[in-house]
């Protein structure tokens, strides 16, 4: 069970390039009134109703007497706080200005907020994707330069006299069509929560001149024939001009091919956007004594929209043990597992003046005089429950005091006078939801609000100019402390039901209370193979003999090699996904790692000792079984017998080149022109050109007929097009088959995730619900003249962007940390291990719960040695990752080597001190020859040849472990 959360990702405003850090995708909330409208000039294109604020509740007429009678001895309003996702649009319009001389780019957003356009330009002749600042005359009023590469311009609120739901926020950029700018690039920044909104996790790019569009982040009008970009566009334009009476000869056609022509086209596009906004509702409770029956009458009313269910019971003493009260019970009441009652509240009439705003609901409960208290929680839907500050709502039924047992704020004179923040919602699913309303995770509500306020404070541009660096560091430290406190509360929460109810609930829910992508947070990962493991043909059986040993060392998760049939013996060139005998039988008859039966036995062995198992799955690419009629390998066999629609259309290694297209078409046109001229005939050039294009692409069929790739190409095999519905459906079924039906994997290691959008990974994770998942996002760090840059924010940002695209459903290997450790240890530059904010400089410093730290794997080490860790310094690396937050991974070759005992001691120390993926770290020293840190105030460590001893004060330190250039201390 998890808390419906305000999951802020704290944006580093000093990164080299802006990246989208937050992407929350949740279902559309029922209590928001939002619908799209057609765009109109000067208006908005959505109907957005702000959910902020609490609507006043009005009692149903039949219950007015209960509210007004003098016999009421208890009245209180509880505020229900939560967040909901508001869906809207980012609009992008490119058109000519009013005077016709200049052009205008207009970017708008239809969700209320404080929006800023973070933008820059690319000039003609620029190489790569770096930004430049635009000329001064191009910058709208209010623009602020950001270093030397970007501009920030606030969006202005239009239609200020209109209601908030008809508001549009826009900014317009004017530019000359004759300028030297090739493209405008931007992201939209939300100042309220620090989120960056991008296009498919990359910067928006608006081209201002024709060229071959290779990136799918380019936004512009869809093109038909006659408006092709680049060389083909110029060619088609010239062919169409052939119908002009004046005409042109073939020499002019070939000459114009080398000219660079600017051709700006107007367009309009909309892109979906999701923003988390705070929502407040309330629940009012009053209790009166009925003089005729001496019973207590309790009235409950809420402005929550929808079918609201009260999960309730009574207690007879201060222990607040739930009991089912004697009848009568309200209508629409049913019993839940002999522990409580569930009552569907009745719709309140005329709760608001606008029928569109919906109705609230109410309920009336008659309770015996000897009952001491009324206990309840509110259920809004199957996944959302409300509770009071982490506890069940408790209403005292004794009239000895006019105040609630949990509040002494002064007596309420009327509705709304005594208000308390009651709850954020809790996500619970399945039949056990009712039993789990007792969880304490909602205690973190106040802490989350504190974090939100601190984040807003530090991210304010105006405050940044006046706040000292020390003050900002203080705020960041406070955020970290609050987050750690919230996590500690979550870990130590305990139910308040009876022991029987707890056991019953545990039987209904999975045994692990996990966070997607990170398991329990205490995982230690073992890579259970190397690059040579396939050669024995019986690796599964060999590893099975080491299961007990790996468990005794303290590992909780093991990562196994790819199980599917593969063209390469290591398994990373998969072919038939449902064949689990590991090799392409025509090329390599041996079963390499072993058979599917042996794999099942191995997984069962790990499960028996309490270890989870990750399957290594290659989702980015797949090798075909057959060639098509043109000799292209693009037809698949086996159970997933896809055709070329499953392959991306723009992999340069698996399609005809643009030059080949141009030369072939030009040759065809010249030949045809010669024949026509010789015969003295005439032809419709537009129709003829269309025919030539169609014929060419039928004869020179590319490898794939899918959509353009949304990631990097693998080169050795064609990238799969995950945007195809049938591809995603088949992959989800295959993963489910591996996890549930055939093998029993607990999670996934995802190969080469740079090749496809992380949003598809979220889809696959949602379908398979893994205990733990980690993706391999490996690209180059930043170097200048061969030397690694100190600031690697841009590199870790790319990894965080991918994790964000998965909605946090998977973590990622912290390649940034590995690279920085390389330079720090190899060059004795331990100062590299602290960033400008005195935090770890890798992904673990920004999103520790999703960072899987490592120093070596089958690619970087083993017999491949693509990026081998500095020799003789491996234990310094393990002393770092096994004492720091994040989830550490240990390579198989190191476990079964002379490092075994040292690694085992470090794992034991980590488990003994309960260091987890979110542990709090304080870097105490980062100098040329030494790095030192204190973790959770329980463990101190240092690596490097330099001197360091932890300071003695209230904490007394003793040396626990020592090796070559590393030491570890624990508190006494």
Short mmCIF file of C-alpha atoms in Angstrom, two decimals, residues 318-580:
data_model
loop_
_atom_site.label_atom_id
_atom_site.label_comp_id
_atom_site.label_asym_id
_atom_site.label_seq_id
_atom_site.Cartn_x
_atom_site.Cartn_y
_atom_site.Cartn_z
CA UNK A 318 -10.29 4.31 25.03
CA UNK A 319 -8.55 1.48 23.16
CA UNK A 320 -10.69 2.38 20.15
CA UNK A 321 -11.15 -1.22 19.10
CA UNK A 322 -13.57 -1.47 16.20
CA UNK A 323 -16.94 -3.21 16.79
CA UNK A 324 -20.07 -3.54 14.71
CA UNK A 325 -22.89 -1.63 16.45
CA UNK A 326 -26.37 -2.93 17.03
CA UNK A 327 -29.06 -2.09 14.48
CA UNK A 328 -30.75 -0.03 13.19
CA UNK A 329 -28.22 0.77 10.47
CA UNK A 330 -28.62 3.39 7.72
CA UNK A 331 -29.84 2.40 4.26
CA UNK A 332 -27.23 1.05 1.81
CA UNK A 333 -25.23 -0.53 4.65
CA UNK A 334 -23.40 -3.84 4.41
CA UNK A 335 -21.05 -5.73 6.70
CA UNK A 336 -17.33 -6.02 5.96
CA UNK A 337 -15.59 -9.21 7.22
CA UNK A 338 -17.24 -9.07 10.67
CA UNK A 339 -15.04 -6.08 11.49
CA UNK A 340 -16.90 -3.01 10.29
CA UNK A 341 -19.85 -1.67 8.33
CA UNK A 342 -19.86 0.08 4.98
CA UNK A 343 -22.54 2.68 4.22
CA UNK A 344 -23.04 4.45 0.89
CA UNK A 345 -23.82 8.07 1.68
CA UNK A 346 -26.94 9.64 0.20
CA UNK A 347 -26.71 12.46 -2.30
CA UNK A 348 -27.27 15.91 -0.79
CA UNK A 349 -29.85 18.00 -2.59
CA UNK A 350 -29.09 21.54 -3.69
CA UNK A 351 -25.58 21.49 -2.38
CA UNK A 352 -24.49 24.01 -4.99
CA UNK A 353 -26.14 26.50 -7.25
CA UNK A 354 -24.65 24.94 -10.38
CA UNK A 355 -25.88 21.48 -11.20
CA UNK A 356 -22.64 20.99 -13.13
CA UNK A 357 -20.68 21.24 -9.93
CA UNK A 358 -22.24 18.05 -8.72
CA UNK A 359 -23.61 17.13 -5.31
CA UNK A 360 -22.10 16.17 -2.00
CA UNK A 361 -23.48 13.42 0.21
CA UNK A 362 -24.61 12.79 3.75
CA UNK A 363 -25.51 10.07 6.21
CA UNK A 364 -27.29 9.79 9.55
CA UNK A 365 -26.32 7.20 12.18
CA UNK A 366 -28.21 6.15 15.34
CA UNK A 367 -25.90 4.87 18.09
CA UNK A 368 -26.51 3.35 21.54
CA UNK A 369 -25.85 5.49 24.60
CA UNK A 370 -23.20 3.14 26.07
CA UNK A 371 -20.99 3.46 22.96
CA UNK A 372 -17.97 5.66 23.70
CA UNK A 373 -16.92 6.64 20.19
CA UNK A 374 -17.68 6.49 16.48
CA UNK A 375 -14.78 5.37 14.21
CA UNK A 376 -14.77 5.84 10.45
CA UNK A 377 -12.79 6.37 7.28
CA UNK A 378 -14.09 7.64 3.93
CA UNK A 379 -13.77 5.75 0.68
CA UNK A 380 -13.93 7.89 -2.47
CA UNK A 381 -13.19 5.06 -4.92
CA UNK A 382 -11.49 1.69 -4.96
CA UNK A 383 -8.04 3.28 -4.64
CA UNK A 384 -8.64 6.35 -2.48
CA UNK A 385 -9.42 6.38 1.24
CA UNK A 386 -9.37 9.35 3.62
CA UNK A 387 -8.25 9.22 7.23
CA UNK A 388 -7.50 11.71 9.97
CA UNK A 389 -3.80 12.58 10.32
CA UNK A 390 -2.80 8.96 9.83
CA UNK A 391 -5.46 7.58 12.17
CA UNK A 392 -9.09 6.60 11.86
CA UNK A 393 -11.53 9.46 12.34
CA UNK A 394 -12.69 9.32 15.96
CA UNK A 395 -15.84 11.07 17.16
CA UNK A 396 -16.50 11.00 20.93
CA UNK A 397 -20.09 10.19 21.81
CA UNK A 398 -20.02 11.43 25.39
CA UNK A 399 -21.63 14.83 25.98
CA UNK A 400 -19.33 15.54 28.95
CA UNK A 401 -17.22 17.77 26.74
CA UNK A 402 -18.09 19.76 23.69
CA UNK A 403 -14.76 19.17 22.01
CA UNK A 404 -13.49 16.12 20.11
CA UNK A 405 -11.18 13.80 21.98
CA UNK A 406 -8.31 14.53 19.60
CA UNK A 407 -8.73 18.31 19.53
CA UNK A 408 -8.90 21.04 22.14
CA UNK A 409 -9.09 24.06 19.86
CA UNK A 410 -12.04 25.83 21.39
CA UNK A 411 -15.71 25.10 20.89
CA UNK A 412 -17.15 25.51 17.41
CA UNK A 413 -19.96 28.01 17.07
CA UNK A 414 -21.00 26.70 13.70
CA UNK A 415 -19.94 24.74 10.69
CA UNK A 416 -16.41 25.52 9.57
CA UNK A 417 -15.42 27.27 12.82
CA UNK A 418 -13.35 24.33 14.05
CA UNK A 419 -11.36 23.04 11.13
CA UNK A 420 -8.54 20.53 11.04
CA UNK A 421 -6.49 19.19 8.17
CA UNK A 422 -7.65 15.64 8.22
CA UNK A 423 -6.02 13.69 5.49
CA UNK A 424 -4.41 13.06 2.20
CA UNK A 425 -5.90 10.07 0.40
CA UNK A 426 -4.34 6.63 0.55
CA UNK A 427 -4.15 4.29 -2.43
CA UNK A 428 -5.37 0.83 -1.59
CA UNK A 429 -6.46 -1.83 -4.00
CA UNK A 430 -8.15 -5.17 -3.83
CA UNK A 431 -10.39 -6.81 -1.31
CA UNK A 432 -8.12 -5.93 1.59
CA UNK A 433 -8.60 -2.20 1.14
CA UNK A 434 -11.05 -1.96 3.97
CA UNK A 435 -8.82 -3.79 6.41
CA UNK A 436 -5.91 -1.53 5.55
CA UNK A 437 -7.58 1.77 6.38
CA UNK A 438 -5.63 1.60 9.63
CA UNK A 439 -2.22 2.23 8.00
CA UNK A 440 -0.20 5.16 9.39
CA UNK A 441 1.32 6.36 6.13
CA UNK A 442 -0.89 9.44 5.98
CA UNK A 443 1.08 10.86 8.93
CA UNK A 444 3.37 12.26 6.27
CA UNK A 445 0.77 14.81 5.12
CA UNK A 446 2.19 17.65 7.19
CA UNK A 447 5.75 16.71 6.28
CA UNK A 448 4.88 16.68 2.57
CA UNK A 449 3.34 20.14 2.87
CA UNK A 450 6.51 21.40 4.58
CA UNK A 451 8.63 19.96 1.78
CA UNK A 452 6.38 21.56 -0.83
CA UNK A 453 6.70 24.98 0.80
CA UNK A 454 10.48 24.66 1.03
CA UNK A 455 10.74 23.61 -2.62
CA UNK A 456 8.59 26.58 -3.69
CA UNK A 457 10.78 28.86 -1.59
CA UNK A 458 14.09 27.73 -3.03
CA UNK A 459 12.84 27.58 -6.63
CA UNK A 460 11.49 31.13 -6.66
CA UNK A 461 13.60 33.17 -9.07
CA UNK A 462 13.02 36.39 -7.15
CA UNK A 463 14.04 34.85 -3.85
CA UNK A 464 17.10 33.25 -5.37
CA UNK A 465 18.47 36.69 -6.11
CA UNK A 466 18.26 37.79 -2.50
CA UNK A 467 18.92 34.53 -0.67
CA UNK A 468 22.49 33.62 0.20
CA UNK A 469 23.97 30.32 -0.86
CA UNK A 470 24.14 29.26 2.78
CA UNK A 471 20.41 29.86 3.18
CA UNK A 472 19.63 27.77 0.10
CA UNK A 473 21.84 24.96 1.38
CA UNK A 474 19.99 25.13 4.70
CA UNK A 475 16.65 24.73 2.93
CA UNK A 476 17.92 21.75 0.94
CA UNK A 477 19.16 20.09 4.12
CA UNK A 478 15.77 20.66 5.76
CA UNK A 479 14.01 19.09 2.76
CA UNK A 480 16.23 16.04 3.04
CA UNK A 481 15.55 15.71 6.77
CA UNK A 482 11.79 15.98 6.25
CA UNK A 483 11.89 13.38 3.48
CA UNK A 484 13.88 11.02 5.70
CA UNK A 485 11.42 11.57 8.54
CA UNK A 486 8.48 10.80 6.26
CA UNK A 487 10.17 7.63 5.07
CA UNK A 488 10.96 6.61 8.64
CA UNK A 489 7.31 7.03 9.57
CA UNK A 490 6.28 4.93 6.57
CA UNK A 491 8.68 2.16 7.54
CA UNK A 492 7.60 2.09 11.18
CA UNK A 493 3.85 2.38 10.68
CA UNK A 494 1.65 -0.07 12.58
CA UNK A 495 -2.08 -0.89 12.22
CA UNK A 496 -4.58 -0.30 14.99
CA UNK A 497 -6.92 -3.21 14.24
CA UNK A 498 -6.84 -6.30 16.35
CA UNK A 499 -4.22 -8.96 15.64
CA UNK A 500 -6.75 -11.15 13.85
CA UNK A 501 -7.64 -8.35 11.47
CA UNK A 502 -3.96 -7.72 10.75
CA UNK A 503 -3.33 -11.36 9.91
CA UNK A 504 -6.42 -11.45 7.73
CA UNK A 505 -5.29 -8.40 5.79
CA UNK A 506 -1.79 -9.79 5.34
CA UNK A 507 -3.25 -12.94 3.87
CA UNK A 508 -5.11 -10.88 1.28
CA UNK A 509 -2.22 -8.68 0.18
CA UNK A 510 1.20 -9.62 -1.27
CA UNK A 511 3.76 -10.14 1.51
CA UNK A 512 5.98 -7.27 0.30
CA UNK A 513 4.94 -3.67 0.78
CA UNK A 514 6.96 -2.36 -2.11
CA UNK A 515 7.53 0.89 -3.90
CA UNK A 516 7.51 0.43 -7.70
CA UNK A 517 11.03 0.36 -9.04
CA UNK A 518 12.77 0.01 -5.69
CA UNK A 519 11.28 -2.97 -3.91
CA UNK A 520 11.47 -2.46 -0.16
CA UNK A 521 14.38 -0.02 -0.40
CA UNK A 522 16.78 -2.42 1.35
CA UNK A 523 17.73 -4.49 -1.71
CA UNK A 524 21.32 -5.55 -2.44
CA UNK A 525 21.65 -6.81 -6.01
CA UNK A 526 23.96 -9.56 -7.24
CA UNK A 527 24.69 -9.87 -10.96
CA UNK A 528 24.60 -13.63 -11.34
CA UNK A 529 26.70 -14.09 -14.49
CA UNK A 530 29.53 -12.64 -16.59
CA UNK A 531 30.29 -12.47 -20.32
CA UNK A 532 31.64 -16.03 -20.41
CA UNK A 533 28.86 -17.75 -18.45
CA UNK A 534 27.13 -19.06 -21.58
CA UNK A 535 30.08 -21.17 -22.70
CA UNK A 536 29.62 -24.06 -20.29
CA UNK A 537 26.12 -24.83 -21.51
CA UNK A 538 25.03 -25.52 -17.91
CA UNK A 539 25.21 -22.13 -16.20
CA UNK A 540 21.81 -22.43 -14.55
CA UNK A 541 22.92 -25.66 -12.87
CA UNK A 542 26.29 -24.20 -11.82
CA UNK A 543 24.68 -21.12 -10.29
CA UNK A 544 22.12 -23.30 -8.52
CA UNK A 545 24.99 -24.72 -6.47
CA UNK A 546 25.82 -21.21 -5.20
CA UNK A 547 22.31 -20.13 -4.18
CA UNK A 548 22.76 -20.77 -0.46
CA UNK A 549 26.15 -19.04 -0.47
CA UNK A 550 24.81 -15.90 -2.17
CA UNK A 551 21.94 -15.73 0.28
CA UNK A 552 24.27 -16.10 3.27
CA UNK A 553 26.38 -13.19 2.00
CA UNK A 554 23.36 -10.94 2.39
CA UNK A 555 22.17 -10.51 -1.20
CA UNK A 556 18.41 -10.07 -1.59
CA UNK A 557 18.06 -9.90 -5.40
CA UNK A 558 19.87 -11.75 -8.21
CA UNK A 559 20.01 -10.68 -11.87
CA UNK A 560 20.05 -13.60 -14.34
CA UNK A 561 21.15 -13.48 -18.02
CA UNK A 562 18.74 -13.18 -20.99
CA UNK A 563 16.82 -16.48 -21.34
CA UNK A 564 15.53 -16.25 -24.92
CA UNK A 565 16.80 -17.73 -28.17
CA UNK A 566 19.48 -15.39 -29.51
CA UNK A 567 21.65 -14.95 -32.58
CA UNK A 568 24.51 -14.03 -30.22
CA UNK A 569 25.53 -16.64 -27.62
CA UNK A 570 25.25 -14.15 -24.71
CA UNK A 571 21.53 -13.61 -25.36
CA UNK A 572 21.46 -9.91 -26.30
CA UNK A 573 20.38 -10.42 -29.93
CA UNK A 574 16.98 -12.08 -29.31
CA UNK A 575 15.01 -13.78 -32.06
CA UNK A 576 12.18 -16.10 -30.91
CA UNK A 577 11.10 -14.60 -27.58
CA UNK A 578 9.11 -17.65 -26.49
CA UNK A 579 12.02 -20.06 -27.03
CA UNK A 580 13.83 -20.18 -23.68
#
